[in-house]
Coordinates of C-alpha atoms and ligand atoms in Angstrom, one line a residue:
X276 CA 118.7 55.0 123.1
X277 CA 118.0 57.8 124.9
X278 CA 119.6 61.3 123.8
X279 CA 119.7 59.9 120.6
X280 CA 118.7 62.7 118.0
X281 CA 121.1 65.6 118.0
X282 CA 119.0 68.2 118.4
X283 CA 118.2 67.4 121.7
X284 CA 121.2 65.5 122.6
X285 CA 122.9 66.2 126.2
X286 CA 126.3 67.0 125.5
X287 CA 127.8 66.9 129.4
X288 CA 128.7 63.5 129.0
X289 CA 131.2 63.6 126.6
X290 CA 135.3 62.6 128.0
X291 CA 138.1 65.1 128.2
X292 CA 139.6 62.6 125.6
X293 CA 138.4 60.6 123.0
X294 CA 140.1 57.7 121.8
X295 CA 139.3 56.0 118.6
X296 CA 139.8 52.3 118.4
X297 CA 143.2 51.4 116.4
X298 CA 140.9 50.1 113.8
X299 CA 139.3 53.5 113.4
X300 CA 142.5 54.8 112.1
X301 CA 141.4 55.4 108.7
X302 CA 141.7 52.8 105.4
X303 CA 142.3 55.5 102.8
X304 CA 143.5 58.9 102.9
X305 CA 141.0 61.6 101.1
X306 CA 141.7 63.6 98.2
X307 CA 139.9 66.8 98.2
X308 CA 140.7 67.6 94.7
X309 CA 138.4 64.8 93.3
X310 CA 135.8 66.8 95.0
X311 CA 136.8 70.7 94.2
X312 CA 134.7 72.6 91.6
X313 CA 137.7 74.3 90.4
X314 CA 140.5 72.6 90.7
X315 CA 143.9 74.6 91.0
X316 CA 146.0 75.3 88.3
X317 CA 149.0 72.8 87.3
X318 CA 152.1 72.9 88.6
X319 CA 154.6 74.5 85.7
X320 CA 157.8 73.4 84.7
X321 CA 159.7 77.1 84.6
X322 CA 161.9 76.1 81.6
X323 CA 158.6 75.5 79.5
X324 CA 156.0 77.6 81.3
X325 CA 154.2 74.4 80.6
X326 CA 152.6 72.2 82.6
X327 CA 154.9 69.7 83.9
X328 CA 154.0 66.0 83.3
X329 CA 154.8 63.1 84.9
X330 CA 158.3 62.2 83.8
X331 CA 159.5 66.0 84.7
X332 CA 158.5 65.3 88.2
X333 CA 160.0 62.2 88.4
X334 CA 164.0 62.7 88.8
X335 CA 162.9 65.4 91.8
X336 CA 160.2 63.1 93.2
X337 CA 159.7 59.6 94.3
X338 CA 157.3 58.0 91.5
X339 CA 154.4 57.1 93.4
X340 CA 154.2 60.4 94.9
X341 CA 154.1 61.8 92.0
X342 CA 151.1 60.1 90.7
X343 CA 149.6 61.3 94.0
X344 CA 150.5 65.0 93.2
X345 CA 149.0 65.2 89.6
X346 CA 146.0 62.8 91.0
X347 CA 142.6 64.9 90.9
X348 CA 140.4 61.7 90.2
X349 CA 140.6 59.4 92.8
X350 CA 138.4 60.7 95.8
X351 CA 139.7 58.0 98.1
X352 CA 143.1 56.6 98.0
X353 CA 144.1 53.7 100.0
X354 CA 146.8 54.2 102.9
X355 CA 149.0 51.0 102.2
X356 CA 149.9 48.2 105.2
X357 CA 153.0 48.7 106.1
X358 CA 151.8 52.7 106.4
X359 CA 149.2 52.0 109.0
X360 CA 150.8 49.6 110.7
X361 CA 153.1 52.3 112.1
X362 CA 150.3 54.9 112.2
X363 CA 148.8 52.0 114.6
X364 CA 152.0 53.8 116.9
X365 CA 151.1 56.7 117.1
X366 CA 147.6 57.0 116.1
X367 CA 144.2 57.5 116.3
X368 CA 145.8 60.8 117.9
X369 CA 143.2 62.1 120.7
X370 CA 140.4 64.3 120.5
X371 CA 140.3 66.7 123.1
X372 CA 137.3 68.4 124.7
X373 CA 138.7 71.5 125.8
X374 CA 136.3 71.6 129.2
X375 CA 139.5 73.5 131.6
X376 CA 139.5 76.4 128.4
X377 CA 135.4 76.6 128.2
X378 CA 135.2 77.1 131.8
X379 CA 138.0 79.6 132.0
X380 CA 136.7 81.9 129.2
X381 CA 133.2 81.5 130.4
X382 CA 132.2 80.6 127.0
X383 CA 128.7 78.6 125.7
X384 CA 131.4 77.2 123.4
X385 CA 132.3 73.3 123.1
X386 CA 136.2 73.6 122.2
X387 CA 137.5 70.6 121.0
X388 CA 141.3 70.1 119.4
X389 CA 142.9 66.8 117.4
X390 CA 146.3 66.7 119.0
X391 CA 149.5 65.8 116.8
X392 CA 152.1 66.7 119.2
X393 CA 151.9 63.2 121.1
X394 CA 154.8 61.2 118.9
X395 CA 158.0 61.5 119.6
X396 CA 158.7 63.6 116.2
X397 CA 156.5 66.3 118.4
X398 CA 154.3 67.1 115.2
X399 CA 151.4 66.5 112.9
X400 CA 154.4 66.1 110.1
X401 CA 154.8 62.6 111.0
X402 CA 151.3 61.3 108.9
X403 CA 153.3 62.3 105.7
X404 CA 156.7 61.1 106.7
X405 CA 156.0 57.8 107.2
X406 CA 154.1 57.7 103.7
X407 CA 156.6 59.5 101.8
X408 CA 159.7 57.5 103.0
X409 CA 157.4 54.5 102.6
X410 CA 157.1 55.3 99.0
X411 CA 161.0 56.1 98.3
X412 CA 161.6 52.5 100.1
X413 CA 159.2 50.7 97.9
X414 CA 161.0 52.3 94.9
X415 CA 164.0 51.2 95.6
X416 CA 165.6 54.0 96.5
X417 CA 168.9 54.7 98.5
X418 CA 168.1 57.8 101.0
X419 CA 165.9 61.3 100.4
X420 CA 167.0 64.9 101.3
X421 CA 164.9 67.6 102.8
X422 CA 164.9 71.3 104.2
X423 CA 163.8 71.9 107.5
X424 CA 162.7 75.5 108.7
X425 CA 161.9 75.0 112.8
X426 CA 162.9 71.6 113.1
X427 CA 159.6 69.5 113.1
X428 CA 159.8 68.5 109.5
X429 CA 163.1 66.5 109.8
X430 CA 162.9 65.2 112.8
X431 CA 159.3 63.4 111.3
X432 CA 161.3 62.8 108.6
X433 CA 164.3 61.1 110.5
X434 CA 162.2 58.5 112.2
X435 CA 160.2 57.8 109.0
X436 CA 163.0 56.9 107.1
X437 CA 164.8 55.0 110.6
X438 CA 161.7 52.7 110.6
X439 CA 162.3 51.8 106.9
X440 CA 166.2 51.7 106.9
X441 CA 166.4 54.6 104.3
X442 CA 169.3 57.5 104.4
X443 CA 168.1 61.0 105.4
X444 CA 169.7 64.0 104.4
X445 CA 168.5 67.4 106.2
X446 CA 169.6 70.8 105.6
X447 CA 168.4 73.2 108.2
X448 CA 167.4 76.8 108.2
X449 CA 170.8 78.0 109.6
X450 CA 168.9 80.5 112.5
X451 CA 166.8 77.8 113.3
X452 CA 169.1 75.2 113.6
X453 CA 171.3 77.4 115.7
X454 CA 168.9 78.4 117.8
X455 CA 167.4 74.9 118.1
X456 CA 170.4 72.7 118.4
X457 CA 168.1 69.9 120.8
X458 CA 166.3 69.7 117.0
X459 CA 169.5 68.6 115.5
X460 CA 170.6 66.1 118.0
X461 CA 167.0 64.3 117.8
X462 CA 167.3 64.3 113.9
X463 CA 170.7 62.8 114.3
X464 CA 170.2 60.4 116.8
X465 CA 167.4 58.8 114.6
X466 CA 170.4 58.6 111.7
X467 CA 169.8 62.2 109.7
X468 CA 172.9 63.8 108.8
X469 CA 171.6 67.6 109.2
X470 CA 173.6 70.9 107.1
X471 CA 172.7 74.4 108.1
X472 CA 171.6 75.9 105.6
X473 CA 172.6 78.4 103.3
X474 CA 176.0 76.1 103.1
X475 CA 179.2 75.8 100.5
X476 CA 177.7 72.2 99.8
X477 CA 175.6 73.0 96.8
X478 CA 175.8 75.8 94.1
X479 CA 172.8 77.5 95.2
X480 CA 174.1 77.4 98.6
X481 CA 177.8 78.8 97.2
X482 CA 176.0 81.4 95.4
X483 CA 173.6 83.1 98.3
X484 CA 176.5 83.1 100.5
X485 CA 178.5 85.0 98.3
X486 CA 175.6 87.9 98.1
X487 CA 174.6 87.5 102.0
X488 CA 177.3 85.4 104.0
X489 CA 175.8 86.9 107.3
X490 CA 172.3 85.4 105.8
X491 CA 170.5 83.4 108.4
X492 CA 169.3 81.0 105.7
X493 CA 165.7 81.2 104.9
X494 CA 163.1 77.9 104.0
X495 CA 163.1 79.0 100.2
X496 CA 166.7 79.1 100.2
X497 CA 167.3 75.3 102.2
X498 CA 164.7 74.3 99.7
X499 CA 166.7 75.3 96.5
X500 CA 169.8 73.3 98.4
X501 CA 167.6 70.4 98.9
X502 CA 166.4 70.4 95.6
X503 CA 169.6 70.7 93.8
X504 CA 172.0 67.8 96.2
X505 CA 168.3 64.9 95.4
X506 CA 168.9 65.9 91.8
X507 CA 172.8 65.3 91.2
X508 CA 173.0 62.0 93.7
X509 CA 172.3 58.6 92.6
X510 CA 169.6 57.3 94.3
X511 CA 167.9 60.1 96.3
X512 CA 164.9 62.3 95.5
X513 CA 163.8 65.5 97.2
X514 CA 160.8 65.0 99.7
X515 CA 158.8 68.3 101.1
X516 CA 156.7 68.4 104.2
X517 CA 154.2 70.9 103.1
X518 CA 152.6 73.2 100.9
X519 CA 152.2 70.1 98.5
X520 CA 148.8 68.3 97.1
X521 CA 150.2 64.6 98.5
X522 CA 151.1 66.2 101.8
X523 CA 147.7 67.6 102.3
X524 CA 146.3 64.1 100.9
X525 CA 148.4 62.1 103.9
X526 CA 147.2 65.1 106.3
X527 CA 143.7 63.9 105.7
X528 CA 144.1 61.3 108.5
X529 CA 143.5 64.3 111.1
X530 CA 140.4 65.6 109.7
X531 CA 139.3 61.8 108.9
X532 CA 139.9 60.4 112.5
X533 CA 138.6 63.8 114.2
X534 CA 135.1 63.5 112.1
X535 CA 134.7 59.9 113.2
X536 CA 135.4 61.2 116.8
X537 CA 133.0 63.9 116.9
X538 CA 130.1 61.8 115.2
X539 CA 130.6 59.3 118.3
X540 CA 129.0 62.2 120.3
X541 CA 127.0 63.3 117.5
X542 CA 128.9 66.6 116.8
X543 CA 129.5 68.8 114.0
X544 CA 132.1 71.5 113.9
X545 CA 130.3 74.6 112.9
X546 CA 134.0 76.1 113.5
X547 CA 137.3 74.7 111.6
X548 CA 140.5 76.2 112.8
X549 CA 144.1 75.6 112.1
X550 CA 147.4 77.7 111.6
X551 CA 148.4 77.8 108.0
X552 CA 152.5 77.6 106.9
X553 CA 152.0 75.3 104.1
X554 CA 148.5 74.3 104.5
X555 CA 149.3 70.4 105.4
X556 CA 147.4 70.4 108.8
X557 CA 144.4 72.8 107.8
X558 CA 143.8 70.7 104.7
X559 CA 144.4 67.8 106.6
X560 CA 141.7 68.8 109.4
X561 CA 139.4 70.1 107.0
X562 CA 139.1 67.3 104.6
X563 CA 136.3 65.7 105.4
X564 CA 134.5 68.6 106.5
X565 CA 135.2 70.7 102.9
X566 CA 134.1 67.6 101.4
X567 CA 130.3 67.6 102.8
X568 CA 130.9 71.6 102.2
X569 CA 131.5 71.2 98.5
X570 CA 128.9 68.5 98.4
X571 CA 126.6 71.4 99.6
X572 CA 125.8 68.9 102.5
X573 CA 126.5 71.2 105.5
X574 CA 128.7 74.5 106.0
X575 CA 131.1 74.2 108.4
X576 CA 133.1 77.9 109.0
X577 CA 136.7 77.4 107.9
X578 CA 139.6 79.9 109.2
X579 CA 143.5 79.8 108.6
X580 CA 145.5 81.6 111.2
X581 CA 149.2 83.1 109.8
X582 CA 151.5 85.4 111.2
X583 CA 151.4 88.5 110.9
X584 CA 154.9 88.9 109.9
X585 CA 154.6 86.0 106.9
X586 CA 150.9 86.7 105.7
X587 CA 150.4 84.8 102.6
X588 CA 147.0 84.3 102.3
X589 CA 146.2 87.7 103.8
X590 CA 148.4 90.0 101.9
X591 CA 150.0 87.9 99.4
X592 CA 149.2 87.3 95.6
X593 CA 147.2 84.6 94.0
X594 CA 149.8 84.0 91.6
X595 CA 152.4 81.9 89.9
X596 CA 155.4 81.5 92.1
X597 CA 158.5 79.4 92.6
X598 CA 158.3 77.8 96.0
X599 CA 162.1 78.2 96.7
X600 CA 164.4 81.1 96.7
X601 CA 167.0 79.8 93.8
X602 CA 163.9 79.7 91.7
X603 CA 164.7 75.9 90.6
X604 CA 161.5 74.5 91.8
X605 CA 158.6 74.1 89.2
X606 CA 156.2 76.6 90.0
X607 CA 152.5 76.6 91.6
X608 CA 149.6 79.1 91.9
X609 CA 149.3 79.9 95.2
X610 CA 148.6 83.0 97.4
X611 CA 152.5 83.9 97.9
X612 CA 154.5 86.9 99.2
X613 CA 157.7 86.1 96.4
X614 CA 159.9 83.9 96.8
X615 CA 162.7 86.5 97.9
X616 CA 160.5 87.1 100.9
X617 CA 162.2 86.6 104.3
X618 CA 160.1 87.2 107.6
X619 CA 162.1 88.7 110.1
X620 CA 164.7 86.9 111.7
X621 CA 163.0 87.5 115.5
X622 CA 159.7 85.7 114.3
X623 CA 159.8 83.0 116.5
X624 CA 156.4 81.6 116.1
X625 CA 157.0 78.9 112.6
X626 CA 154.8 79.2 109.3
X627 CA 157.7 81.1 107.8
X628 CA 157.2 79.7 104.4
X629 CA 156.1 82.3 102.0
X630 CA 153.6 80.8 99.9
X631 CA 150.6 78.5 100.4
X632 CA 149.1 74.8 99.0
X633 CA 147.8 75.6 96.1
X634 CA 144.7 73.6 97.5
X635 CA 144.5 75.8 100.2
X636 CA 145.0 78.7 98.0
X637 CA 142.2 77.8 95.1
X638 CA 139.7 77.0 98.1
X639 CA 140.2 80.2 99.4
X640 CA 140.0 82.0 95.9
X641 CA 136.8 80.5 95.7
X642 CA 134.9 81.0 99.0
X643 CA 135.1 77.6 100.7
X644 CA 138.2 78.2 103.2
X645 CA 136.1 80.7 104.7
X646 CA 138.9 83.2 106.2
X647 CA 142.1 84.1 106.6
X648 CA 143.9 85.9 109.7
X649 CA 147.1 87.1 110.6
X650 CA 147.6 87.4 114.1
X651 CA 150.8 89.4 115.9
X652 CA 153.5 87.0 117.8
X653 CA 152.6 88.4 121.5
X654 CA 148.9 87.7 121.0
X655 CA 149.7 84.0 120.2
X656 CA 152.1 83.5 123.1
X657 CA 149.2 85.3 125.3
X658 CA 146.9 82.3 123.8
X659 CA 149.7 79.4 124.2
X660 CA 150.3 80.4 127.8
X661 CA 146.8 81.1 128.6
X662 CA 146.1 77.3 126.8
X663 CA 149.2 75.8 128.8
X664 CA 147.7 77.0 132.5
X665 CA 144.2 75.8 131.6
X666 CA 145.0 72.4 129.9
X667 CA 147.6 71.8 131.0
X668 CA 149.8 71.1 127.3
X669 CA 152.5 73.1 126.2
X670 CA 151.7 74.1 122.9
X671 CA 153.7 74.8 119.7
X672 CA 153.8 78.5 118.9
X673 CA 152.5 77.2 115.5
X674 CA 149.7 75.4 116.6
X675 CA 149.0 78.5 119.0
X676 CA 148.1 80.6 116.1
X677 CA 144.9 78.1 116.3
X678 CA 144.3 79.0 119.5
X679 CA 144.8 82.6 119.4
X680 CA 141.7 82.5 116.6
X681 CA 139.9 80.0 118.7
X682 CA 139.6 81.2 121.9
X683 CA 138.6 84.5 119.6
X684 CA 136.0 82.9 118.5
X685 CA 134.6 81.4 122.0
X686 CA 134.9 84.8 123.6
X687 CA 132.4 85.9 120.8
X688 CA 129.9 83.0 121.8
X689 CA 130.1 84.1 125.4
X690 CA 128.7 87.6 123.7
X691 CA 126.5 86.6 121.4
X692 CA 125.5 83.4 123.5
X693 CA 125.5 81.5 121.2
X694 CA 127.2 77.1 122.1
X695 CA 129.2 77.0 118.8
X696 CA 131.1 74.2 118.1
X697 CA 134.6 74.9 117.5
X698 CA 137.0 72.3 116.3
X699 CA 141.3 73.4 115.9
X700 CA 144.4 71.4 115.0
X701 CA 146.7 71.5 117.8
X702 CA 149.6 70.2 115.7
X703 CA 152.3 70.4 118.0
X704 CA 154.5 70.3 121.2
X705 CA 156.6 73.5 122.7
X706 CA 159.0 71.3 123.7
X707 CA 161.7 72.3 121.3
X708 CA 160.1 76.0 121.7
X709 CA 160.8 77.3 124.8
X710 CA 163.4 79.9 123.7
X711 CA 160.9 81.3 121.8
X712 CA 159.1 81.0 125.3
X713 CA 161.9 82.6 127.1
X714 CA 162.0 85.6 125.1
X715 CA 157.7 86.0 125.5
X716 CA 158.4 85.5 129.1
X717 CA 161.2 87.8 129.7
X718 CA 159.0 90.9 127.7
X719 CA 161.9 90.6 124.5
X720 CA 159.7 89.1 122.0
X721 CA 158.4 91.7 120.4
X722 CA 156.9 92.1 116.3
X723 CA 158.4 92.5 113.3
X724 CA 155.4 93.2 110.6
X725 CA 156.4 93.8 107.2
X726 CA 155.5 97.0 105.5
X727 CA 153.4 97.3 102.4
X728 CA 157.0 98.4 101.1
X729 CA 158.8 95.4 101.7
X730 CA 155.9 93.3 100.7
X731 CA 155.7 95.1 97.2
X732 CA 159.8 94.7 96.8
X733 CA 158.7 90.2 97.1
X734 CA 155.6 91.1 94.9
X735 CA 157.5 92.4 91.9
X736 CA 159.5 89.8 91.4
X737 CA 157.0 87.2 90.8
X738 CA 157.9 85.3 87.5
X739 CA 155.9 86.0 84.3
X740 CA 153.8 83.4 83.1
X741 CA 151.5 83.2 79.8
X742 CA 148.5 84.9 79.9
X743 CA 146.4 81.9 79.4
X744 CA 148.0 79.9 82.3
X745 CA 146.4 82.9 84.5
Ligands
PLP1039 C1 155.0 72.4 110.6 C2 154.1 73.0 111.2 C3 153.1 74.1 111.0 C4 152.9 74.2 109.6 O1 152.6 73.6 109.2 P1 151.6 73.2 108.0 O2 151.8 72.7 106.9 O3 150.6 74.6 107.9 O4 150.7 72.6 108.9 C5 152.1 74.2 111.8 N1 152.3 73.2 113.4 C6 153.8 72.4 113.6 C7 153.4 71.4 115.0 C8 154.4 72.3 112.3 O5 155.6 71.9 113.2

């Protein structure tokens, strides 16, 4: 074999798209918690301020998913055959070598992106939706209830429920439902029912409407409505498309496939970059590389990229907080802007959640997730447009946060002459975000970055937690 030593190997024979064969779809998810040095703090029941036991969570979540949520022991968790069979319909997703982007930037860096936007739901969220719908069906439930912000999660869940014959109720943040009617149409086509949130169908929704009748809603508020509906409907459970440990677990397929595809060409990333809303795609993409870092085998540099208008990692507090505005969910220790924080309505780039995955938060706090960056919306769309023109794929605004950082890093390589290997997550397609592209194109897009005083407001309302738990 020529060129088989990693130091001298020519990288010129790498194809534009690296597809793994179907049998290379992972057979197990990787559970990073088994390897974390300081595990993140347990979720708390707000009524008792004690760690929530499985029995307290099963009225809200599916049983098997609660098991996964609390599992910090098993490094690998087998992917059920029925889930893997559906993965085979759209996975492995391609790992792309961004030759044209590299050339346009004049960078010596080698840039790769894992493209998760090729399935009908248009994003990586389907990876967890399929798993969650499977476990709900296995438990004999009638259906599941959830919320969706930009709409990708609701679409993914609607698809997954159609595969398994489950009912699907979606609370969609009202501004998004208005801005993205086509998302709603896709969900309804797959059989889901969609309610704009806040709505008058729940107690918490009515309360929020009474206080702020003109509100466009928020993810935190839609979560409250979905949880309330799930616990008051016989045969239903609540499911969530990001933030939770179980979701990061399911998303590890993304990173495991990326690592296997890179290994075919003797590649290993120096930089792993992901956009961060609730943390699931970055958590999934970095999973196998984080395993190497935690074990001291390699030292890739990880970068989380978030919007400047919803900057939980870069400007939030690492504290226990509710996951929803209505303050009915368990408390999680995470970087948060406060459950009452609502990003500006003219923020079009997604990633609007006030908190961040507890796993990612702890890894960031401990320095394993090296860096978090907040980027402004216009610069994100500059990157999105540049990427679309060079690589020919219209990226989701969320994904474009990662593109922004990847381009910035590639430009640094041009200046320093370093040929780094950059891997980023291209989490979705931008076809449902054309209103955002329209406002960028006509120059009406602006950035609303919260002031310190705005943030102090949300942070002042963090719940008081007994000191031993902090
Ligand atoms: C939901 C979503 C995100 C952000 O969520 P994470 O949990 O942080 O991954 C990013 N990109 C796309 C396309 C999404 O749909």
